[in-house]
Amino acid sequence: MKEEFDIVIIGSGMGGLICADILSREGYTVCVLEKNKQVGGSLQTYVRDKVIFDSGVHYLGGLGEGQNLYQVFKYLGILDKLKLQKMDEDVFDKIIIENDEKEYVFAQGYENFIQHLLKDFPNEEKALRLYCDKIKEVCSKFPLYNLRAGGNIDEKNAVLGIDTKGFIESITNNKKLQTVLIGNSMLYVLQSDKTPFYVHAMILNSYIESSWKCIDGGSDIGKYMVKNIRDHGGVIHRNTEVKKIVVEGGKVNSVELADGSHVYGKNFISNMHPVRTLDMIESTIIKQAYRHRIRGLENSIGGFVLNIVFEKDAYPYIKNNFYYVKEGQEWILTAYTEENWPTCYAIFFLLHQDRLYMLSR
Ligand SMILES: Cc1cc2nc3c(=O)[nH]c(=O)nc-3n(C[C@H](O)[C@H](O)[C@H](O)COP(=O)(O)OP(=O)(O)OC[C@H]3O[C@@H](n4cnc5c(N)ncnc54)[C@H](O)[C@@H]3O)c2cc1C
């Protein structure tokens, strides 16, 4: 008899693993299919010359007691296992703007955040308070973000349409402050007149609430979730690429793997890019209009990462991150040319093995 799982998950990134962890502990039979040798997607690490590098996550927000990621990791039982270090309360990010010698500071805790920026913008208290209040208000409208049940679409609708640029320009005419407030926006590739304020708000809120580093790298998050999933009877197959999502009788009933075999399930979750997912479903169960809409959505740009290992004691370990943006490019990070690239970059110092990590876009 063919084996059928309650849940088949395509991809073992943070999203796929969290789904698998939650569902397997709730008693569902779960199978995760990962095309790569390593699980974790952007949580992966890689090794060069015996040095381990993170491919993605270098700092996390919302891990203070009671905050959102804290609650998720606590529920998953991985909070106490991860080796976390809280970043400097008085500076987690420093914003550097071309042709300006100052380094602007983002501090943890809303009042602390305001007080630090007031040192550089003493006349902007009203704007800073409006900014922080709006971030908190917008974040409060998203039940999932706040790990509460319920909420209706009207609640979110009231804030979904707020544009980042429009809002920030409405609270202050100070161009420098505007640039500083979006100083770390390469994290989510902010685009003028495109990026909704809620995206900006959720990311900033989590880091202002609290900012943390995983001492042994982000792959630990994946490693502990994999253990949980297996402990709950879940199955994880690596080096297993899904090629096709098979529909029979108007319902997805299996996925076809690169070797031609099938994995059967009652429910399927895709952790892949939505366009890739739809491309794998050759069926009319997905309406053409929906396919066109999803295919028509613009992807964000990629990043170029340079990892540098310094000789011991050659460079100090700095606890905060740096974000640099070229003057005049802050709202148009993606409008780069061969001449002006990079329009922005970030520097992250990693805790383990005293590594310096640079990311530019
Ligand atoms: C360079 C970089 C730096 C980042 N820094 C931070 C940070 O500091 N803090 C932070 O909070 N976030 C950071 N992020 C974002 C964070 O890492 C991602 O949002 C998150 O890890 C994405 O998880 P995901 O599950 O959505 O997708 P992914 O991690 O992309 O997972 C998708 C998985 O699906 C698999 N897959 C795809 N196609 C198939 C297929 N056909 N068959 C089987 N498997 C398939 C992939 O191999 C992958 O493992 C960073 C991201 C990057 C890229």
Short mmCIF file of C-alpha atoms and ligand atoms in Angstrom, two decimals:
data_model
loop_
_atom_site.label_atom_id
_atom_site.label_comp_id
_atom_site.label_asym_id
_atom_site.label_seq_id
_atom_site.Cartn_x
_atom_site.Cartn_y
_atom_site.Cartn_z
CA MET A 1 0.00 0.00 0.00
CA LYS A 2 1.34 3.44 -0.86
CA GLU A 3 2.42 5.62 2.06
CA GLU A 4 0.38 8.81 2.43
CA PHE A 5 1.37 11.67 4.74
CA ASP A 6 -1.06 14.09 6.34
CA ILE A 7 1.21 16.95 5.27
CA VAL A 8 3.89 17.09 2.57
CA ILE A 9 6.09 20.18 2.70
CA ILE A 10 8.19 21.23 -0.28
CA GLY A 11 11.32 22.99 0.99
CA SER A 12 13.05 23.10 4.36
CA GLY A 13 13.59 26.84 4.81
CA MET A 14 12.56 28.56 8.01
CA GLY A 15 8.94 28.58 6.79
CA GLY A 16 8.86 24.89 5.84
CA LEU A 17 10.57 23.75 9.02
CA ILE A 18 8.33 25.80 11.32
CA CYS A 19 5.24 24.36 9.61
CA ALA A 20 6.67 20.84 9.92
CA ASP A 21 7.63 21.34 13.55
CA ILE A 22 4.23 22.73 14.59
CA LEU A 23 2.19 20.20 12.61
CA SER A 24 4.23 17.17 13.67
CA ARG A 25 3.93 18.11 17.36
CA GLU A 26 0.17 18.48 16.79
CA GLY A 27 0.08 14.83 15.74
CA TYR A 28 0.09 15.05 11.94
CA THR A 29 2.35 12.80 9.90
CA VAL A 30 4.71 15.15 8.09
CA CYS A 31 7.22 14.74 5.27
CA VAL A 32 9.63 17.54 4.30
CA LEU A 33 11.30 17.40 0.88
CA GLU A 34 14.44 19.48 0.41
CA LYS A 35 16.31 19.70 -2.88
CA ASN A 36 19.62 20.70 -1.30
CA LYS A 37 22.10 18.63 0.67
CA GLN A 38 21.66 20.94 3.66
CA VAL A 39 18.32 21.83 5.21
CA GLY A 40 17.42 25.36 6.27
CA GLY A 41 17.31 27.38 3.02
CA SER A 42 18.62 30.82 3.98
CA LEU A 43 19.46 29.51 7.43
CA GLN A 44 22.23 27.41 5.89
CA THR A 45 25.89 27.75 6.64
CA TYR A 46 28.79 26.87 4.38
CA VAL A 47 32.45 26.12 4.92
CA ARG A 48 35.53 27.54 3.20
CA ASP A 49 39.02 26.74 4.44
CA LYS A 50 37.56 25.19 7.59
CA VAL A 51 35.67 28.39 8.46
CA ILE A 52 31.88 28.27 8.75
CA PHE A 53 29.91 31.12 7.14
CA ASP A 54 26.23 31.95 7.41
CA SER A 55 24.47 32.31 4.10
CA GLY A 56 21.57 34.37 5.50
CA VAL A 57 20.32 35.32 8.95
CA HIS A 58 22.85 37.36 10.88
CA TYR A 59 20.63 39.05 13.47
CA LEU A 60 17.16 38.42 14.80
CA GLY A 61 14.53 40.63 16.38
CA GLY A 62 11.69 39.99 18.82
CA LEU A 63 13.50 37.49 21.01
CA GLY A 64 13.02 39.37 24.29
CA GLU A 65 10.72 37.74 26.85
CA GLY A 66 7.10 37.84 25.65
CA GLN A 67 7.99 39.21 22.18
CA ASN A 68 6.81 37.42 19.06
CA LEU A 69 9.81 35.33 17.99
CA TYR A 70 10.50 34.55 21.66
CA GLN A 71 7.04 33.00 21.94
CA VAL A 72 7.46 31.01 18.72
CA PHE A 73 10.90 29.68 19.69
CA LYS A 74 9.69 28.95 23.23
CA TYR A 75 6.74 26.96 21.88
CA LEU A 76 9.12 25.04 19.60
CA GLY A 77 11.40 24.33 22.57
CA ILE A 78 14.46 25.79 20.85
CA LEU A 79 14.80 29.05 22.76
CA ASP A 80 16.93 27.58 25.55
CA LYS A 81 19.03 25.58 23.12
CA LEU A 82 20.10 28.46 20.88
CA LYS A 83 23.17 30.35 21.98
CA LEU A 84 21.93 33.92 21.72
CA GLN A 85 23.68 37.17 22.45
CA LYS A 86 21.73 40.37 22.88
CA MET A 87 23.23 43.15 20.82
CA ASP A 88 24.21 46.44 22.43
CA GLU A 89 21.03 48.02 23.91
CA ASP A 90 22.27 51.45 22.84
CA VAL A 91 23.10 50.54 19.28
CA PHE A 92 22.13 47.60 17.13
CA ASP A 93 22.47 49.35 13.76
CA LYS A 94 24.57 52.33 12.77
CA ILE A 95 23.45 54.23 9.68
CA ILE A 96 26.10 55.84 7.53
CA ILE A 97 25.20 58.20 4.70
CA GLU A 98 27.62 59.17 1.96
CA ASN A 99 29.25 62.60 2.47
CA ASP A 100 28.19 62.73 6.12
CA GLU A 101 30.71 62.01 8.85
CA LYS A 102 28.11 61.15 11.47
CA GLU A 103 27.04 57.62 12.32
CA TYR A 104 23.35 57.58 13.24
CA VAL A 105 22.32 55.15 15.90
CA PHE A 106 19.35 52.77 16.15
CA ALA A 107 18.93 51.71 19.79
CA GLN A 108 16.79 48.98 21.34
CA GLY A 109 13.55 49.88 23.14
CA TYR A 110 11.26 52.55 21.71
CA GLU A 111 12.13 55.31 24.21
CA ASN A 112 15.82 54.52 23.88
CA PHE A 113 15.46 54.58 20.08
CA ILE A 114 13.87 58.04 20.24
CA GLN A 115 16.37 59.44 22.75
CA HIS A 116 19.37 58.35 20.67
CA LEU A 117 18.02 59.87 17.48
CA LEU A 118 17.12 63.07 19.34
CA LYS A 119 20.84 63.61 19.93
CA ASP A 120 21.26 64.11 16.19
CA PHE A 121 17.81 65.53 15.51
CA PRO A 122 16.93 67.62 18.59
CA ASN A 123 14.01 69.39 16.91
CA GLU A 124 12.36 66.22 15.65
CA GLU A 125 10.84 64.75 18.80
CA LYS A 126 7.29 65.08 17.50
CA ALA A 127 8.18 63.32 14.24
CA LEU A 128 10.05 60.54 16.03
CA ARG A 129 7.15 59.91 18.41
CA LEU A 130 4.66 59.90 15.52
CA TYR A 131 6.93 57.48 13.68
CA CYS A 132 7.24 55.05 16.61
CA ASP A 133 3.52 55.25 17.46
CA LYS A 134 2.64 54.49 13.84
CA ILE A 135 4.95 51.48 13.73
CA LYS A 136 3.35 50.08 16.89
CA GLU A 137 -0.17 50.83 15.66
CA VAL A 138 0.41 49.21 12.26
CA CYS A 139 2.02 46.11 13.80
CA SER A 140 -0.89 45.72 16.22
CA LYS A 141 -3.26 45.16 13.27
CA PHE A 142 -1.68 41.85 12.24
CA PRO A 143 -2.95 38.99 14.41
CA LEU A 144 -0.37 36.46 13.20
CA TYR A 145 2.50 38.85 13.86
CA ASN A 146 1.17 39.28 17.39
CA LEU A 147 0.37 35.58 17.81
CA ARG A 148 -3.26 36.18 18.58
CA ALA A 149 -6.24 34.48 17.01
CA GLY A 150 -8.97 36.18 15.05
CA GLY A 151 -8.88 39.65 13.63
CA ASN A 152 -10.69 40.48 10.46
CA ILE A 153 -9.52 41.88 7.16
CA ASP A 154 -11.00 45.31 7.91
CA GLU A 155 -8.54 45.64 10.76
CA LYS A 156 -5.61 45.20 8.37
CA ASN A 157 -7.23 47.06 5.49
CA ALA A 158 -7.00 50.26 7.45
CA VAL A 159 -3.19 50.14 7.30
CA LEU A 160 -2.30 48.04 4.25
CA GLY A 161 -2.38 51.02 1.92
CA ILE A 162 0.01 53.24 3.88
CA ASP A 163 3.05 53.97 1.73
CA THR A 164 6.44 54.11 3.48
CA LYS A 165 7.72 57.16 1.63
CA GLY A 166 4.44 59.01 1.87
CA PHE A 167 4.16 58.41 5.59
CA ILE A 168 7.75 59.34 6.44
CA GLU A 169 7.54 62.51 4.37
CA SER A 170 4.29 63.39 6.13
CA ILE A 171 5.88 63.42 9.59
CA THR A 172 9.06 65.35 8.84
CA ASN A 173 10.54 67.63 6.19
CA ASN A 174 14.02 66.85 7.46
CA LYS A 175 15.57 64.96 4.55
CA LYS A 176 18.42 63.63 6.65
CA LEU A 177 16.06 62.16 9.24
CA GLN A 178 13.98 60.63 6.44
CA THR A 179 17.13 58.95 5.10
CA VAL A 180 18.16 57.74 8.55
CA LEU A 181 14.75 56.23 9.30
CA ILE A 182 15.03 54.06 6.21
CA GLY A 183 18.77 53.56 6.71
CA ASN A 184 18.65 49.77 7.05
CA SER A 185 16.11 49.31 4.28
CA MET A 186 18.41 47.17 2.12
CA LEU A 187 17.24 44.38 4.46
CA TYR A 188 13.99 44.28 2.56
CA VAL A 189 14.99 46.36 -0.50
CA LEU A 190 12.67 49.26 0.09
CA GLN A 191 11.38 50.87 -3.07
CA SER A 192 9.92 54.30 -3.24
CA ASP A 193 6.14 54.32 -3.83
CA LYS A 194 6.08 50.51 -3.74
CA THR A 195 7.03 49.24 -0.31
CA PRO A 196 4.05 49.41 2.03
CA PHE A 197 4.69 50.87 5.46
CA TYR A 198 3.63 47.66 7.20
CA VAL A 199 6.67 45.85 5.76
CA HIS A 200 8.98 48.57 7.06
CA ALA A 201 7.09 48.68 10.38
CA MET A 202 7.18 44.94 11.13
CA ILE A 203 10.91 44.66 10.45
CA LEU A 204 11.87 47.78 12.38
CA ASN A 205 9.55 46.91 15.26
CA SER A 206 11.11 43.51 15.79
CA TYR A 207 14.66 44.92 15.98
CA ILE A 208 13.66 47.96 18.08
CA GLU A 209 11.95 45.60 20.53
CA SER A 210 15.19 43.65 20.83
CA SER A 211 18.08 42.57 18.60
CA TRP A 212 20.03 39.34 18.94
CA LYS A 213 22.75 37.27 17.33
CA CYS A 214 22.98 33.50 17.14
CA ILE A 215 26.47 32.80 18.48
CA ASP A 216 26.86 29.55 16.55
CA GLY A 217 25.19 30.79 13.37
CA GLY A 218 21.63 30.74 12.07
CA SER A 219 21.84 27.10 10.98
CA ASP A 220 21.34 26.10 14.65
CA ILE A 221 17.70 27.20 14.32
CA GLY A 222 17.19 24.70 11.51
CA LYS A 223 19.22 22.00 13.27
CA TYR A 224 17.04 22.07 16.39
CA MET A 225 13.80 22.15 14.41
CA VAL A 226 14.95 19.14 12.38
CA LYS A 227 15.54 17.25 15.64
CA ASN A 228 12.06 18.23 16.90
CA ILE A 229 10.41 17.10 13.66
CA ARG A 230 12.17 13.72 13.76
CA ASP A 231 11.37 13.31 17.47
CA HIS A 232 7.70 13.81 16.58
CA GLY A 233 7.88 11.12 13.91
CA GLY A 234 8.30 13.49 10.95
CA VAL A 235 10.39 12.56 7.92
CA ILE A 236 12.90 14.86 6.20
CA HIS A 237 14.43 13.94 2.85
CA ARG A 238 17.43 15.94 1.66
CA ASN A 239 18.78 15.93 -1.92
CA THR A 240 15.17 15.48 -2.96
CA GLU A 241 13.93 17.92 -5.55
CA VAL A 242 10.25 18.24 -6.30
CA LYS A 243 9.66 18.63 -10.03
CA LYS A 244 5.91 18.51 -10.32
CA ILE A 245 2.81 18.96 -8.17
CA VAL A 246 0.34 16.35 -9.34
CA VAL A 247 -3.40 17.05 -9.39
CA GLU A 248 -5.95 14.25 -9.63
CA GLY A 249 -9.70 14.63 -9.29
CA GLY A 250 -9.41 18.37 -8.77
CA LYS A 251 -7.05 18.00 -5.82
CA VAL A 252 -3.31 17.80 -5.32
CA ASN A 253 -2.55 14.23 -4.31
CA SER A 254 1.19 13.84 -4.79
CA VAL A 255 4.43 15.47 -5.81
CA GLU A 256 6.75 14.01 -8.41
CA LEU A 257 10.44 13.95 -7.54
CA ALA A 258 13.45 14.34 -9.82
CA ASP A 259 13.89 10.53 -9.95
CA GLY A 260 10.28 10.10 -11.14
CA SER A 261 8.95 8.69 -7.86
CA HIS A 262 5.96 10.18 -6.04
CA VAL A 263 5.28 11.28 -2.47
CA TYR A 264 1.61 11.18 -1.57
CA GLY A 265 -0.21 13.38 0.89
CA LYS A 266 -3.56 14.72 2.04
CA ASN A 267 -2.31 18.30 2.28
CA PHE A 268 0.63 20.10 0.69
CA ILE A 269 2.58 23.16 1.74
CA SER A 270 5.01 24.86 -0.60
CA ASN A 271 7.98 26.71 0.87
CA MET A 272 9.13 27.56 -2.67
CA HIS A 273 8.81 30.83 -4.53
CA PRO A 274 5.09 31.23 -5.44
CA VAL A 275 5.85 31.44 -9.17
CA ARG A 276 7.90 28.22 -9.06
CA THR A 277 5.07 26.57 -7.14
CA LEU A 278 2.41 27.57 -9.68
CA ASP A 279 4.66 26.56 -12.59
CA MET A 280 4.79 23.04 -11.16
CA ILE A 281 0.99 22.68 -11.10
CA GLU A 282 -0.27 21.85 -14.57
CA SER A 283 -3.94 22.07 -13.82
CA THR A 284 -6.96 24.28 -14.15
CA ILE A 285 -7.46 24.25 -10.36
CA ILE A 286 -5.33 27.42 -10.42
CA LYS A 287 -7.10 30.14 -12.37
CA GLN A 288 -5.13 31.76 -15.22
CA ALA A 289 -5.87 35.22 -13.87
CA TYR A 290 -4.24 34.26 -10.58
CA ARG A 291 -1.23 32.75 -12.36
CA HIS A 292 -0.80 35.96 -14.41
CA ARG A 293 -1.07 38.11 -11.32
CA ILE A 294 1.55 36.15 -9.39
CA ARG A 295 3.88 35.89 -12.40
CA GLY A 296 3.53 39.62 -12.96
CA LEU A 297 4.83 40.51 -9.49
CA GLU A 298 8.31 41.97 -9.48
CA ASN A 299 11.07 40.13 -7.62
CA SER A 300 13.36 42.06 -5.35
CA ILE A 301 17.00 42.35 -6.32
CA GLY A 302 19.68 39.99 -5.09
CA GLY A 303 22.60 40.71 -2.84
CA PHE A 304 26.33 40.18 -3.22
CA VAL A 305 28.01 38.81 -0.12
CA LEU A 306 31.68 39.01 0.74
CA ASN A 307 32.96 37.13 3.78
CA ILE A 308 36.32 38.14 5.18
CA VAL A 309 38.32 36.35 7.85
CA PHE A 310 40.87 38.52 9.58
CA GLU A 311 44.02 37.38 11.30
CA LYS A 312 43.55 37.06 15.04
CA ASP A 313 43.60 40.50 16.76
CA ALA A 314 43.84 42.30 13.41
CA TYR A 315 40.43 43.90 13.75
CA PRO A 316 38.18 44.50 16.77
CA TYR A 317 34.87 42.71 17.12
CA ILE A 318 32.08 45.30 16.86
CA LYS A 319 28.74 44.39 18.36
CA ASN A 320 26.51 46.46 16.07
CA ASN A 321 25.81 46.30 12.34
CA PHE A 322 26.55 49.08 9.87
CA TYR A 323 24.37 50.15 6.98
CA TYR A 324 25.72 52.52 4.35
CA VAL A 325 23.66 54.27 1.72
CA LYS A 326 24.75 56.56 -1.10
CA GLU A 327 23.42 60.09 -0.85
CA GLY A 328 20.29 60.50 -2.96
CA GLN A 329 19.89 56.73 -3.48
CA GLU A 330 17.98 55.98 -0.28
CA TRP A 331 14.59 55.66 -1.97
CA ILE A 332 15.96 54.09 -5.15
CA LEU A 333 18.36 51.40 -3.97
CA THR A 334 17.58 49.26 -6.99
CA ALA A 335 18.36 52.01 -9.50
CA TYR A 336 22.05 51.20 -9.71
CA THR A 337 24.42 51.33 -12.65
CA GLU A 338 27.84 49.78 -13.19
CA GLU A 339 29.30 53.13 -12.18
CA ASN A 340 27.40 53.74 -8.93
CA TRP A 341 27.10 50.17 -7.65
CA PRO A 342 26.77 49.48 -4.78
CA THR A 343 24.10 51.99 -3.80
CA CYS A 344 24.16 50.52 -0.30
CA TYR A 345 25.94 47.92 1.76
CA ALA A 346 25.91 46.47 5.24
CA ILE A 347 28.60 45.07 7.50
CA PHE A 348 27.90 42.38 10.07
CA PHE A 349 30.42 41.04 12.53
CA LEU A 350 29.87 37.43 13.38
CA LEU A 351 30.49 36.17 16.85
CA HIS A 352 31.88 32.77 16.18
CA GLN A 353 35.43 32.64 14.95
CA ASP A 354 35.68 36.45 14.95
CA ARG A 355 34.44 36.81 11.44
CA LEU A 356 33.51 39.94 9.56
CA TYR A 357 30.69 39.58 7.14
CA MET A 358 29.79 42.08 4.45
CA LEU A 359 26.66 42.29 2.39
CA SER A 360 26.03 44.76 -0.38
CA ARG A 361 23.30 45.31 -2.92
C1 LIG B 1 21.69 37.07 2.53
C2 LIG B 1 20.49 37.07 3.44
C3 LIG B 1 20.58 37.67 4.69
C4 LIG B 1 19.48 37.67 5.56
N1 LIG B 1 19.61 38.22 6.80
C5 LIG B 1 18.60 38.12 7.69
C6 LIG B 1 18.75 38.55 9.03
O1 LIG B 1 19.79 39.01 9.43
N2 LIG B 1 17.69 38.43 9.88
C7 LIG B 1 16.52 37.88 9.48
O2 LIG B 1 15.59 37.77 10.31
N3 LIG B 1 16.34 37.46 8.21
C8 LIG B 1 17.37 37.56 7.33
N4 LIG B 1 17.20 37.12 6.04
C9 LIG B 1 15.91 36.62 5.64
C10 LIG B 1 15.67 35.19 6.10
O3 LIG B 1 16.86 34.45 6.00
C11 LIG B 1 14.62 34.60 5.19
O4 LIG B 1 13.48 35.43 5.19
C12 LIG B 1 14.17 33.22 5.61
O5 LIG B 1 15.25 32.41 6.02
C13 LIG B 1 13.47 32.65 4.40
O6 LIG B 1 12.90 31.42 4.73
P1 LIG B 1 11.86 30.73 3.75
O7 LIG B 1 11.44 29.47 4.42
O8 LIG B 1 10.80 31.67 3.38
O9 LIG B 1 12.63 30.44 2.39
P2 LIG B 1 14.08 29.72 1.99
O10 LIG B 1 15.01 29.88 3.12
O11 LIG B 1 14.36 30.29 0.69
O12 LIG B 1 13.65 28.21 1.90
C14 LIG B 1 13.11 27.62 0.74
C15 LIG B 1 13.60 26.18 0.68
O13 LIG B 1 12.91 25.50 -0.35
C16 LIG B 1 13.85 24.66 -1.02
N5 LIG B 1 13.33 24.36 -2.36
C17 LIG B 1 13.12 25.22 -3.38
N6 LIG B 1 12.66 24.59 -4.46
C18 LIG B 1 12.56 23.27 -4.12
C19 LIG B 1 12.13 22.11 -4.81
N7 LIG B 1 11.71 22.15 -6.10
N8 LIG B 1 12.15 20.91 -4.17
C20 LIG B 1 12.55 20.85 -2.86
N9 LIG B 1 12.99 21.92 -2.17
C21 LIG B 1 12.99 23.13 -2.78
C22 LIG B 1 15.11 25.49 -1.03
O14 LIG B 1 16.28 24.71 -1.30
C23 LIG B 1 15.09 26.07 0.39
O15 LIG B 1 15.72 25.23 1.32
C24 LIG B 1 18.30 37.08 5.15
C25 LIG B 1 18.18 36.49 3.89
C26 LIG B 1 19.29 36.46 3.05
C27 LIG B 1 19.17 35.77 1.70
#
